[in-house]
Short mmCIF file of C-alpha atoms in Angstrom, two decimals:
data_model
loop_
_atom_site.label_atom_id
_atom_site.label_comp_id
_atom_site.label_asym_id
_atom_site.label_seq_id
_atom_site.Cartn_x
_atom_site.Cartn_y
_atom_site.Cartn_z
CA UNK K 1 -12.86 -48.33 10.10
CA UNK K 2 -14.33 -46.71 6.98
CA UNK K 3 -17.24 -45.41 9.05
CA UNK K 4 -14.83 -43.85 11.58
CA UNK K 5 -12.92 -41.98 8.83
CA UNK K 6 -16.14 -40.57 7.45
CA UNK K 7 -17.27 -39.33 10.85
CA UNK K 8 -13.87 -37.79 11.50
CA UNK K 9 -13.96 -36.07 8.10
CA UNK K 10 -17.43 -34.74 8.94
CA UNK K 11 -16.20 -33.49 12.29
CA UNK K 12 -13.26 -31.69 10.63
CA UNK K 13 -15.64 -30.06 8.19
CA UNK K 14 -17.80 -28.94 11.11
CA UNK K 15 -14.78 -27.59 12.98
CA UNK K 16 -13.75 -25.72 9.84
CA UNK K 17 -17.27 -24.34 9.51
CA UNK K 18 -17.33 -23.26 13.17
CA UNK K 19 -14.01 -21.44 12.74
CA UNK K 20 -15.59 -19.37 9.95
CA UNK K 21 -18.46 -18.33 12.21
CA UNK K 22 -16.54 -17.57 15.37
CA UNK K 23 -13.64 -15.87 13.62
CA UNK K 24 -15.63 -12.97 12.30
CA UNK K 25 -14.80 -9.39 13.18
CA UNK K 26 -14.93 -8.63 16.89
CA UNK K 27 -14.30 -5.36 18.72
CA UNK K 28 -10.71 -6.26 19.72
CA UNK K 29 -9.68 -7.28 16.22
CA UNK K 30 -11.22 -4.05 14.84
CA UNK K 31 -9.30 -2.06 17.49
CA UNK K 32 -6.00 -3.78 16.56
CA UNK K 33 -6.62 -3.15 12.83
CA UNK K 34 -7.38 0.54 13.48
CA UNK K 35 -4.33 0.95 15.76
CA UNK K 36 -2.01 -0.60 13.15
CA UNK K 37 -3.43 1.03 10.03
CA UNK K 38 -4.53 4.56 10.95
CA UNK K 39 -1.08 5.46 12.21
CA UNK K 40 0.83 3.86 9.35
CA UNK K 41 -0.91 3.97 5.97
CA UNK K 42 -2.16 7.49 6.78
CA UNK K 43 1.49 8.66 6.57
CA UNK K 44 1.86 6.93 3.20
CA UNK K 45 -1.23 8.58 1.65
CA UNK K 46 -1.18 11.97 3.38
CA UNK K 47 2.46 12.70 2.52
CA UNK K 48 1.90 11.58 -1.08
CA UNK K 49 -0.96 14.06 -1.55
CA UNK K 50 -0.13 16.93 0.80
CA UNK K 51 2.42 18.67 -1.45
CA UNK K 52 0.15 19.02 -4.51
CA UNK K 53 -2.10 21.92 -3.45
CA UNK K 54 0.47 24.26 -1.77
CA UNK K 55 3.08 23.74 -4.54
CA UNK K 56 2.99 27.36 -5.75
CA UNK K 57 3.21 28.77 -2.18
CA UNK K 58 6.21 26.61 -1.28
CA UNK K 59 7.94 27.40 -4.60
CA UNK K 60 7.55 31.15 -3.91
CA UNK K 61 9.00 30.64 -0.43
CA UNK K 62 12.00 28.67 -1.84
CA UNK K 63 12.60 31.51 -4.33
CA UNK K 64 12.48 34.06 -1.49
CA UNK K 65 14.90 32.06 0.69
CA UNK K 66 17.41 31.76 -2.17
CA UNK K 67 17.14 35.49 -2.94
CA UNK K 68 17.79 36.38 0.73
CA UNK K 69 20.86 34.12 0.82
CA UNK K 70 22.51 35.16 -2.43
CA UNK K 71 20.95 38.52 -3.25
CA UNK K 72 20.52 37.26 -6.82
CA UNK K 73 16.97 36.73 -8.22
CA UNK K 74 16.26 33.01 -8.60
CA UNK K 75 15.22 31.54 -11.94
CA UNK K 76 12.08 29.39 -12.12
CA UNK K 77 14.13 26.40 -13.32
CA UNK K 78 16.31 26.52 -10.15
CA UNK K 79 13.18 26.58 -7.97
CA UNK K 80 11.64 23.72 -9.98
CA UNK K 81 14.77 21.59 -9.42
CA UNK K 82 14.63 22.16 -5.63
CA UNK K 83 10.89 21.49 -5.59
CA UNK K 84 11.27 18.29 -7.66
CA UNK K 85 13.93 17.04 -5.21
CA UNK K 86 11.64 17.80 -2.24
CA UNK K 87 8.74 15.89 -3.85
CA UNK K 88 10.61 12.90 -5.28
CA UNK K 89 12.95 12.32 -2.30
CA UNK K 90 9.84 10.96 -0.53
CA UNK K 91 10.02 7.95 -2.93
CA UNK K 92 13.76 7.58 -2.32
CA UNK K 93 12.96 7.38 1.41
CA UNK K 94 10.29 4.80 0.57
CA UNK K 95 12.89 2.64 -1.20
CA UNK K 96 15.22 2.85 1.82
CA UNK K 97 12.41 2.10 4.28
CA UNK K 98 11.08 -0.74 2.12
CA UNK K 99 14.47 -2.45 1.98
CA UNK K 100 14.75 -2.29 5.80
CA UNK K 101 11.35 -3.96 6.46
CA UNK K 102 12.76 -7.51 6.85
CA UNK K 103 15.47 -6.47 9.32
CA UNK K 104 13.11 -4.34 11.45
CA UNK K 105 10.27 -6.93 11.38
CA UNK K 106 12.58 -9.72 12.59
CA UNK K 107 14.51 -7.63 15.11
CA UNK K 108 11.70 -5.65 16.80
CA UNK K 109 8.59 -7.57 15.71
CA UNK K 110 5.73 -6.25 13.61
CA UNK K 111 4.13 -4.24 16.40
CA UNK K 112 7.50 -3.07 17.81
CA UNK K 113 8.64 -1.95 14.36
CA UNK K 114 5.45 0.06 13.78
CA UNK K 115 5.79 1.81 17.14
CA UNK K 116 9.50 2.67 16.72
CA UNK K 117 8.79 4.00 13.24
CA UNK K 118 6.87 6.93 14.78
CA UNK K 119 10.21 8.45 15.91
CA UNK K 120 10.75 9.35 12.22
CA UNK K 121 7.36 11.13 12.14
CA UNK K 122 8.36 13.28 15.14
CA UNK K 123 11.68 14.23 13.49
CA UNK K 124 9.85 15.03 10.23
CA UNK K 125 7.36 17.31 11.96
CA UNK K 126 10.17 19.22 13.72
CA UNK K 127 12.08 19.67 10.44
CA UNK K 128 9.11 20.55 8.20
CA UNK K 129 7.35 22.63 10.85
CA UNK K 130 10.34 24.87 11.54
CA UNK K 131 11.74 25.00 7.98
CA UNK K 132 9.95 28.28 7.25
CA UNK K 133 11.03 29.90 10.53
CA UNK K 134 14.65 28.75 9.99
CA UNK K 135 14.48 29.91 6.32
CA UNK K 136 15.87 26.52 5.24
CA UNK K 137 14.38 24.52 2.39
CA UNK K 138 17.04 21.86 3.16
CA UNK K 139 15.11 21.08 6.35
CA UNK K 140 12.01 20.50 4.24
CA UNK K 141 13.92 18.10 1.95
CA UNK K 142 15.39 16.11 4.89
CA UNK K 143 11.92 15.95 6.47
CA UNK K 144 10.47 14.55 3.24
CA UNK K 145 13.25 11.92 3.11
CA UNK K 146 12.56 10.83 6.71
CA UNK K 147 8.79 10.58 6.24
CA UNK K 148 9.53 8.60 3.05
CA UNK K 149 11.60 6.09 5.06
CA UNK K 150 8.72 5.95 7.58
CA UNK K 151 6.18 5.29 4.80
CA UNK K 152 8.37 2.61 3.17
CA UNK K 153 8.64 0.77 6.48
CA UNK K 154 4.91 1.15 7.12
CA UNK K 155 4.08 -0.24 3.67
CA UNK K 156 5.75 -3.52 4.69
CA UNK K 157 5.16 -3.74 8.45
CA UNK K 158 1.48 -2.79 8.50
CA UNK K 159 0.18 -5.34 5.90
CA UNK K 160 2.41 -7.97 7.57
CA UNK K 161 0.85 -7.23 10.98
CA UNK K 162 -2.67 -7.28 9.48
CA UNK K 163 -2.08 -10.54 7.62
CA UNK K 164 -0.75 -12.26 10.75
CA UNK K 165 -3.57 -11.19 13.09
CA UNK K 166 -6.43 -11.95 10.63
CA UNK K 167 -8.42 -15.18 10.43
CA UNK K 168 -7.96 -16.90 7.03
CA UNK K 169 -11.49 -16.05 5.87
CA UNK K 170 -10.97 -12.29 6.52
CA UNK K 171 -7.34 -11.91 5.46
CA UNK K 172 -8.09 -10.25 2.10
CA UNK K 173 -10.70 -7.84 3.48
CA UNK K 174 -8.44 -6.82 6.38
CA UNK K 175 -5.46 -6.44 4.02
CA UNK K 176 -7.50 -4.06 1.84
CA UNK K 177 -7.90 -1.68 4.81
CA UNK K 178 -4.27 -0.52 4.26
CA UNK K 179 -5.07 0.80 0.77
CA UNK K 180 -8.43 2.18 1.97
CA UNK K 181 -6.72 4.42 4.53
CA UNK K 182 -4.18 5.54 1.87
CA UNK K 183 -7.04 6.70 -0.38
CA UNK K 184 -8.83 8.43 2.52
CA UNK K 185 -5.65 10.23 3.63
CA UNK K 186 -4.88 11.42 0.07
CA UNK K 187 -8.40 12.87 -0.09
CA UNK K 188 -7.98 14.52 3.35
CA UNK K 189 -4.65 16.03 2.19
CA UNK K 190 -6.33 17.41 -0.96
CA UNK K 191 -9.19 18.96 1.05
CA UNK K 192 -6.93 20.49 3.74
CA UNK K 193 -4.62 21.84 1.01
CA UNK K 194 -7.40 23.96 -0.50
CA UNK K 195 -6.84 27.71 -0.37
CA UNK K 196 -9.93 28.27 1.76
CA UNK K 197 -8.81 25.65 4.31
CA UNK K 198 -5.04 25.48 5.00
CA UNK K 199 -3.41 26.09 1.64
CA UNK K 200 -2.27 29.59 2.59
CA UNK K 201 1.09 31.30 2.88
CA UNK K 202 1.02 31.23 6.68
CA UNK K 203 -0.52 27.82 7.22
CA UNK K 204 1.29 25.44 4.84
CA UNK K 205 3.94 24.44 7.46
CA UNK K 206 1.07 23.47 9.80
CA UNK K 207 -0.52 21.51 6.93
CA UNK K 208 2.68 19.42 6.63
CA UNK K 209 2.82 18.96 10.43
CA UNK K 210 -0.66 17.39 10.72
CA UNK K 211 1.03 14.06 9.96
CA UNK K 212 1.82 13.88 13.72
CA UNK K 213 -1.87 13.31 14.62
CA UNK K 214 -2.17 9.69 13.34
CA UNK K 215 1.29 8.92 14.78
CA UNK K 216 0.11 10.02 18.25
CA UNK K 217 -3.03 7.89 17.81
CA UNK K 218 -0.87 4.84 17.08
CA UNK K 219 1.52 5.47 19.98
CA UNK K 220 -1.47 5.56 22.35
CA UNK K 221 -3.48 2.61 20.93
CA UNK K 222 -1.04 0.03 19.53
CA UNK K 223 0.67 -0.76 22.89
CA UNK K 224 -2.77 -2.01 24.09
CA UNK K 225 -2.77 -4.65 21.29
CA UNK K 226 -0.68 -7.84 21.24
CA UNK K 227 2.25 -8.67 18.96
CA UNK K 228 1.18 -11.06 16.19
CA UNK K 229 0.70 -14.65 17.47
CA UNK K 230 2.75 -16.00 14.53
CA UNK K 231 5.74 -13.80 15.36
CA UNK K 232 5.56 -14.79 19.05
CA UNK K 233 5.36 -18.52 18.30
CA UNK K 234 7.46 -18.97 15.17
CA UNK K 235 10.11 -16.26 15.59
CA UNK K 236 10.32 -16.18 19.39
CA UNK K 237 9.17 -19.70 20.31
CA UNK K 238 6.77 -18.30 22.97
CA UNK K 239 3.83 -20.72 22.77
CA UNK K 240 1.84 -19.47 25.77
CA UNK K 241 2.20 -15.80 24.79
CA UNK K 242 1.13 -16.64 21.23
CA UNK K 243 -1.96 -18.43 22.54
CA UNK K 244 -2.80 -15.48 24.82
CA UNK K 245 -2.41 -13.05 21.90
CA UNK K 246 -4.61 -15.21 19.66
CA UNK K 247 -7.27 -15.56 22.37
CA UNK K 248 -7.29 -11.75 22.79
CA UNK K 249 -7.62 -11.16 19.03
CA UNK K 250 -10.34 -13.75 18.46
CA UNK K 251 -12.30 -12.78 21.58
CA UNK K 252 -12.69 -16.48 22.47
CA UNK K 253 -10.67 -19.30 24.07
CA UNK K 254 -11.68 -21.60 21.17
CA UNK K 255 -8.41 -21.11 19.28
CA UNK K 256 -7.18 -24.73 19.33
CA UNK K 257 -7.41 -25.33 15.53
CA UNK K 258 -5.58 -22.13 14.64
CA UNK K 259 -2.86 -22.75 17.25
CA UNK K 260 -2.34 -26.29 15.89
CA UNK K 261 -1.98 -24.89 12.38
CA UNK K 262 0.67 -22.42 13.59
CA UNK K 263 2.49 -25.12 15.57
CA UNK K 264 2.67 -27.36 12.50
CA UNK K 265 4.07 -24.42 10.49
CA UNK K 266 6.57 -23.87 13.34
CA UNK K 267 7.60 -27.56 13.29
CA UNK K 268 7.99 -27.70 9.52
CA UNK K 269 10.12 -24.56 9.60
CA UNK K 270 12.56 -25.97 12.16
CA UNK K 271 13.92 -28.16 9.38
CA UNK K 272 14.31 -25.25 6.97
CA UNK K 273 17.36 -22.98 7.30
CA UNK K 274 16.72 -19.28 7.95
CA UNK K 275 15.70 -17.61 4.69
CA UNK K 276 18.30 -15.15 3.41
CA UNK K 277 18.25 -12.92 0.33
CA UNK K 278 20.47 -15.44 -1.49
CA UNK K 279 18.19 -18.35 -0.52
CA UNK K 280 15.04 -16.57 -1.74
CA UNK K 281 16.66 -15.95 -5.15
CA UNK K 282 18.11 -19.47 -5.57
CA UNK K 283 15.35 -21.68 -4.13
CA UNK K 284 12.68 -22.20 -6.82
CA UNK K 285 9.85 -22.73 -4.28
CA UNK K 286 10.59 -19.21 -3.00
CA UNK K 287 11.69 -17.64 -6.29
CA UNK K 288 8.36 -18.30 -8.08
CA UNK K 289 6.22 -16.46 -5.47
CA UNK K 290 8.88 -13.70 -5.30
CA UNK K 291 8.61 -13.10 -9.06
CA UNK K 292 4.81 -12.95 -8.69
CA UNK K 293 5.06 -10.50 -5.74
CA UNK K 294 7.52 -8.23 -7.60
CA UNK K 295 5.48 -8.28 -10.83
CA UNK K 296 2.25 -7.40 -9.01
CA UNK K 297 4.02 -4.47 -7.29
CA UNK K 298 5.43 -3.26 -10.62
CA UNK K 299 1.98 -3.65 -12.18
CA UNK K 300 0.42 -1.45 -9.48
CA UNK K 301 2.84 1.46 -10.04
CA UNK K 302 3.27 1.11 -13.84
CA UNK K 303 -0.52 0.96 -14.32
CA UNK K 304 -0.31 4.76 -14.66
CA UNK K 305 -2.52 5.57 -11.67
CA UNK K 306 -0.17 8.30 -10.40
CA UNK K 307 0.05 9.77 -13.91
CA UNK K 308 -3.75 9.81 -14.27
CA UNK K 309 -4.17 11.35 -10.80
CA UNK K 310 -1.51 13.94 -11.65
CA UNK K 311 -3.03 14.62 -15.07
CA UNK K 312 -6.68 14.66 -13.92
CA UNK K 313 -6.99 18.41 -13.21
CA UNK K 314 -5.45 19.15 -16.62
CA UNK K 315 -7.86 16.72 -18.32
CA UNK K 316 -10.78 18.40 -16.57
CA UNK K 317 -9.49 21.82 -17.67
CA UNK K 318 -9.27 20.52 -21.27
CA UNK K 319 -12.94 19.54 -20.92
CA UNK K 320 -13.69 23.28 -20.57
CA UNK K 321 -14.29 23.09 -16.81
CA UNK K 322 -13.32 26.20 -14.82
CA UNK K 323 -10.25 26.04 -12.55
CA UNK K 324 -12.24 25.59 -9.33
CA UNK K 325 -14.65 23.09 -10.96
CA UNK K 326 -11.66 21.10 -12.26
CA UNK K 327 -10.17 21.02 -8.74
CA UNK K 328 -13.51 19.90 -7.33
CA UNK K 329 -13.74 17.19 -10.00
CA UNK K 330 -10.28 15.98 -8.95
CA UNK K 331 -11.61 15.76 -5.36
CA UNK K 332 -14.53 13.77 -6.76
CA UNK K 333 -12.06 11.34 -8.31
CA UNK K 334 -10.36 11.01 -4.91
CA UNK K 335 -13.72 10.35 -3.24
CA UNK K 336 -14.57 7.74 -5.90
CA UNK K 337 -11.23 6.06 -5.17
CA UNK K 338 -12.20 5.79 -1.48
CA UNK K 339 -15.70 4.50 -2.29
CA UNK K 340 -14.47 1.82 -4.71
CA UNK K 341 -11.76 0.64 -2.29
CA UNK K 342 -14.55 0.04 0.27
CA UNK K 343 -16.40 -1.99 -2.40
CA UNK K 344 -13.22 -4.02 -3.11
CA UNK K 345 -12.97 -4.75 0.63
CA UNK K 346 -16.29 -6.61 0.31
CA UNK K 347 -15.52 -8.17 -3.11
CA UNK K 348 -12.03 -9.50 -2.31
CA UNK K 349 -13.34 -12.37 -0.15
CA UNK K 350 -16.21 -13.13 -2.55
CA UNK K 351 -14.64 -12.82 -6.02
CA UNK K 352 -11.05 -13.62 -5.02
CA UNK K 353 -7.72 -11.88 -5.59
CA UNK K 354 -6.92 -13.14 -9.11
CA UNK K 355 -10.36 -12.23 -10.53
CA UNK K 356 -10.21 -8.66 -9.18
CA UNK K 357 -6.65 -8.14 -10.46
CA UNK K 358 -7.64 -9.43 -13.93
CA UNK K 359 -10.80 -7.30 -14.11
CA UNK K 360 -8.79 -4.26 -12.93
CA UNK K 361 -5.83 -4.50 -15.31
CA UNK K 362 -7.67 -5.67 -18.45
CA UNK K 363 -10.38 -3.02 -17.86
CA UNK K 364 -7.73 -0.31 -17.36
CA UNK K 365 -6.01 -1.37 -20.59
CA UNK K 366 -9.20 -0.81 -22.66
CA UNK K 367 -10.05 2.35 -20.69
CA UNK K 368 -6.57 3.86 -21.24
CA UNK K 369 -6.77 3.29 -25.03
CA UNK K 370 -10.17 5.06 -25.12
CA UNK K 371 -8.78 7.89 -22.91
CA UNK K 372 -5.86 8.39 -25.32
CA UNK K 373 -8.22 8.60 -28.32
CA UNK K 374 -10.49 11.13 -26.56
CA UNK K 375 -7.53 13.24 -25.36
CA UNK K 376 -6.21 13.41 -28.93
CA UNK K 377 -9.51 15.01 -30.07
CA UNK K 378 -10.33 16.92 -26.84
CA UNK K 379 -8.98 20.26 -28.14
CA UNK K 380 -11.40 20.28 -31.08
CA UNK K 381 -14.35 18.25 -29.81
CA UNK K 382 -16.40 18.97 -26.69
CA UNK K 383 -17.82 15.43 -26.71
CA UNK K 384 -14.29 13.94 -26.70
CA UNK K 385 -13.32 16.29 -23.84
CA UNK K 386 -16.29 15.19 -21.71
CA UNK K 387 -15.64 11.53 -22.49
CA UNK K 388 -12.03 12.05 -21.28
CA UNK K 389 -13.48 12.95 -17.86
CA UNK K 390 -15.62 9.77 -17.86
CA UNK K 391 -12.60 7.58 -18.75
CA UNK K 392 -10.52 9.16 -15.95
CA UNK K 393 -13.23 8.36 -13.40
CA UNK K 394 -13.65 4.81 -14.77
CA UNK K 395 -9.86 4.32 -14.65
CA UNK K 396 -9.84 5.14 -10.93
CA UNK K 397 -12.83 2.81 -10.35
CA UNK K 398 -11.03 -0.09 -12.09
CA UNK K 399 -7.77 0.58 -10.22
CA UNK K 400 -9.54 0.62 -6.85
CA UNK K 401 -11.37 -2.69 -7.45
CA UNK K 402 -8.17 -4.74 -7.11
CA UNK K 403 -4.85 -3.37 -8.43
CA UNK K 404 -4.83 -0.67 -5.72
CA UNK K 405 -5.25 -2.83 -2.65
CA UNK K 406 -4.38 -6.47 -3.42
CA UNK K 407 -0.58 -6.12 -4.04
CA UNK K 408 -0.02 -4.80 -0.49
CA UNK K 409 -1.28 -7.94 1.25
CA UNK K 410 -0.73 -10.55 -1.49
CA UNK K 411 3.01 -10.60 -0.64
CA UNK K 412 2.22 -11.61 2.95
CA UNK K 413 -0.08 -14.38 1.66
CA UNK K 414 2.45 -15.93 -0.73
CA UNK K 415 5.20 -16.64 1.83
CA UNK K 416 5.54 -18.50 5.10
CA UNK K 417 6.77 -16.87 8.30
CA UNK K 418 10.50 -17.32 7.69
CA UNK K 419 10.52 -15.96 4.13
CA UNK K 420 7.89 -13.22 4.58
CA UNK K 421 10.13 -10.38 5.96
CA UNK K 422 12.81 -10.78 3.23
CA UNK K 423 10.21 -11.12 0.45
CA UNK K 424 8.24 -8.11 1.76
CA UNK K 425 11.44 -6.02 1.82
CA UNK K 426 12.16 -6.81 -1.83
CA UNK K 427 8.56 -6.23 -2.98
CA UNK K 428 8.11 -2.92 -1.12
CA UNK K 429 11.49 -1.59 -2.32
CA UNK K 430 10.48 -2.50 -5.91
CA UNK K 431 7.11 -0.75 -5.48
CA UNK K 432 8.72 2.51 -4.28
CA UNK K 433 11.41 2.35 -6.98
CA UNK K 434 8.71 2.01 -9.65
CA UNK K 435 6.79 4.89 -8.01
CA UNK K 436 9.97 7.01 -8.21
CA UNK K 437 10.53 6.09 -11.88
CA UNK K 438 6.95 7.10 -12.78
CA UNK K 439 7.07 10.37 -10.82
CA UNK K 440 10.43 11.37 -12.36
CA UNK K 441 9.79 10.08 -15.88
CA UNK K 442 6.15 11.01 -16.50
CA UNK K 443 6.55 14.76 -17.13
CA UNK K 444 9.43 14.46 -19.67
CA UNK K 445 7.50 11.67 -21.47
CA UNK K 446 4.32 13.73 -21.44
CA UNK K 447 6.15 16.72 -22.95
CA UNK K 448 7.59 14.49 -25.67
CA UNK K 449 4.47 12.43 -26.47
CA UNK K 450 1.55 14.58 -25.29
CA UNK K 451 -1.67 12.60 -24.74
CA UNK K 452 -0.10 9.56 -26.44
CA UNK K 453 1.97 8.97 -23.27
CA UNK K 454 -0.97 6.85 -22.05
CA UNK K 455 -0.42 4.30 -24.87
CA UNK K 456 2.72 3.19 -22.97
CA UNK K 457 0.61 2.53 -19.87
CA UNK K 458 -2.04 0.68 -21.91
CA UNK K 459 0.65 -1.66 -23.32
CA UNK K 460 2.05 -2.32 -19.82
CA UNK K 461 -1.43 -2.98 -18.39
CA UNK K 462 -2.08 -5.52 -21.17
CA UNK K 463 1.21 -7.32 -20.40
CA UNK K 464 0.51 -7.38 -16.66
CA UNK K 465 -3.02 -8.73 -17.24
CA UNK K 466 -1.50 -11.63 -19.30
CA UNK K 467 1.05 -12.33 -16.54
CA UNK K 468 -1.67 -12.40 -13.84
CA UNK K 469 -3.84 -14.73 -15.94
CA UNK K 470 -0.94 -17.16 -16.50
CA UNK K 471 1.03 -17.05 -13.23
CA UNK K 472 -0.84 -15.60 -10.23
CA UNK K 473 -2.58 -18.25 -8.09
CA UNK K 474 -5.84 -17.69 -6.20
CA UNK K 475 -5.08 -17.41 -2.45
CA UNK K 476 -8.64 -16.79 -1.21
CA UNK K 477 -9.48 -18.93 1.87
CA UNK K 478 -6.18 -20.84 1.65
CA UNK K 479 -3.86 -21.22 4.65
CA UNK K 480 -0.18 -20.25 4.29
CA UNK K 481 0.69 -23.98 4.42
CA UNK K 482 -1.61 -24.73 1.45
CA UNK K 483 -0.18 -21.82 -0.56
CA UNK K 484 3.49 -22.77 0.07
CA UNK K 485 2.84 -26.46 -0.77
CA UNK K 486 1.21 -25.29 -4.02
CA UNK K 487 4.46 -23.51 -4.99
CA UNK K 488 6.46 -26.61 -3.98
CA UNK K 489 4.41 -28.65 -6.48
CA UNK K 490 4.89 -26.03 -9.24
CA UNK K 491 8.67 -25.94 -8.71
CA UNK K 492 8.92 -29.76 -8.97
CA UNK K 493 6.95 -29.89 -12.26
#
């Protein structure tokens, strides 16, 4: 009997080993990842970065429109208020979209939700594209709100789709692709917004409309991919369709082990009532991972990355770089962000999620303190000014190693199928709310504190690093069942 158990254990180990080999990347899985991500996270990144370069042109146009309507010259402060609303309403849309993720994901599925979401892109393009012709900055503001809702939904639906179509051993790397496309699209927006490309008086409406291109790509490609096998089996109870979808994604009929795993998750969930918002807050096995998910999302936004990105051109100008060189250096920072996110895609399955988050946040904490010191002396010392540039670049490198990408897919890893949509909704809404708080609050704080504003971020980074060290579990190579049972044990202790 003992001998039989040993052999069986060996066989299981072999099966497990085989699943790692066969479930590598194949052309169909790559196609499904591209179809889901290029159309969704591109909107998130592109529309975050696209308004920076043509700011002055659009402000002049707003001033002109107001003058034509009232006949009274517009003050700069009035224009700034309208411009601030147009920029920050994108985050408000993100909060709305984020809070709708659970409802949309359960009602239309992950794939269905992503496809329907492109209707908002079409409406945005019509509003933003014709705002100048119609002489209506209100159309621009409504367009920004709609694309914000689209981006908020994408931020939840896309990582959820990726997490549910990926083999366990690739889940982290595939999840990182979402952040990678965000960084690429921000860089593309910065390049296209240059004066010598499309940042001109005539072409800025077209610049805003380019967001339709990835949406069209998704509408054409995503229908050729299946819905996630987990959604088909666990939410819809369609076993055969789930198996067909899994066979398509893995490029092999050898999907028995993975199907069994999903079936056992399906069986165990039949005995659990449907997870509601109230349930997720009351039940300690769900509340612990929810606190972790929310804290990691807050950590990402309150790390100060948006402030550093916003401040970078000014820091480069302080370092005595000319205006065009400072802009080019900012592009360099964007390119470094892309490069390091690619590196984190490789590292996340080797080093693990917790290690990369710890390295990122503790490194950023030290870096931000050094940046503050150098900024304080940058006016009088050339060396301090040049070191400020180095700390900005290092900050972006540290952010991209883990804090930039891991929060997006960690939420999907911490929860089982029934709790995932509700938990994702909460986490994404928190992320966009924090983004809004930083974008609204940074400038007033900067005016009040000057370079010392970064001390606040350093303190927050230190606190988040402590929280991650104490509370965040390692989810690398663990199945959803293993992760949820781990939280069950914690809640009983």
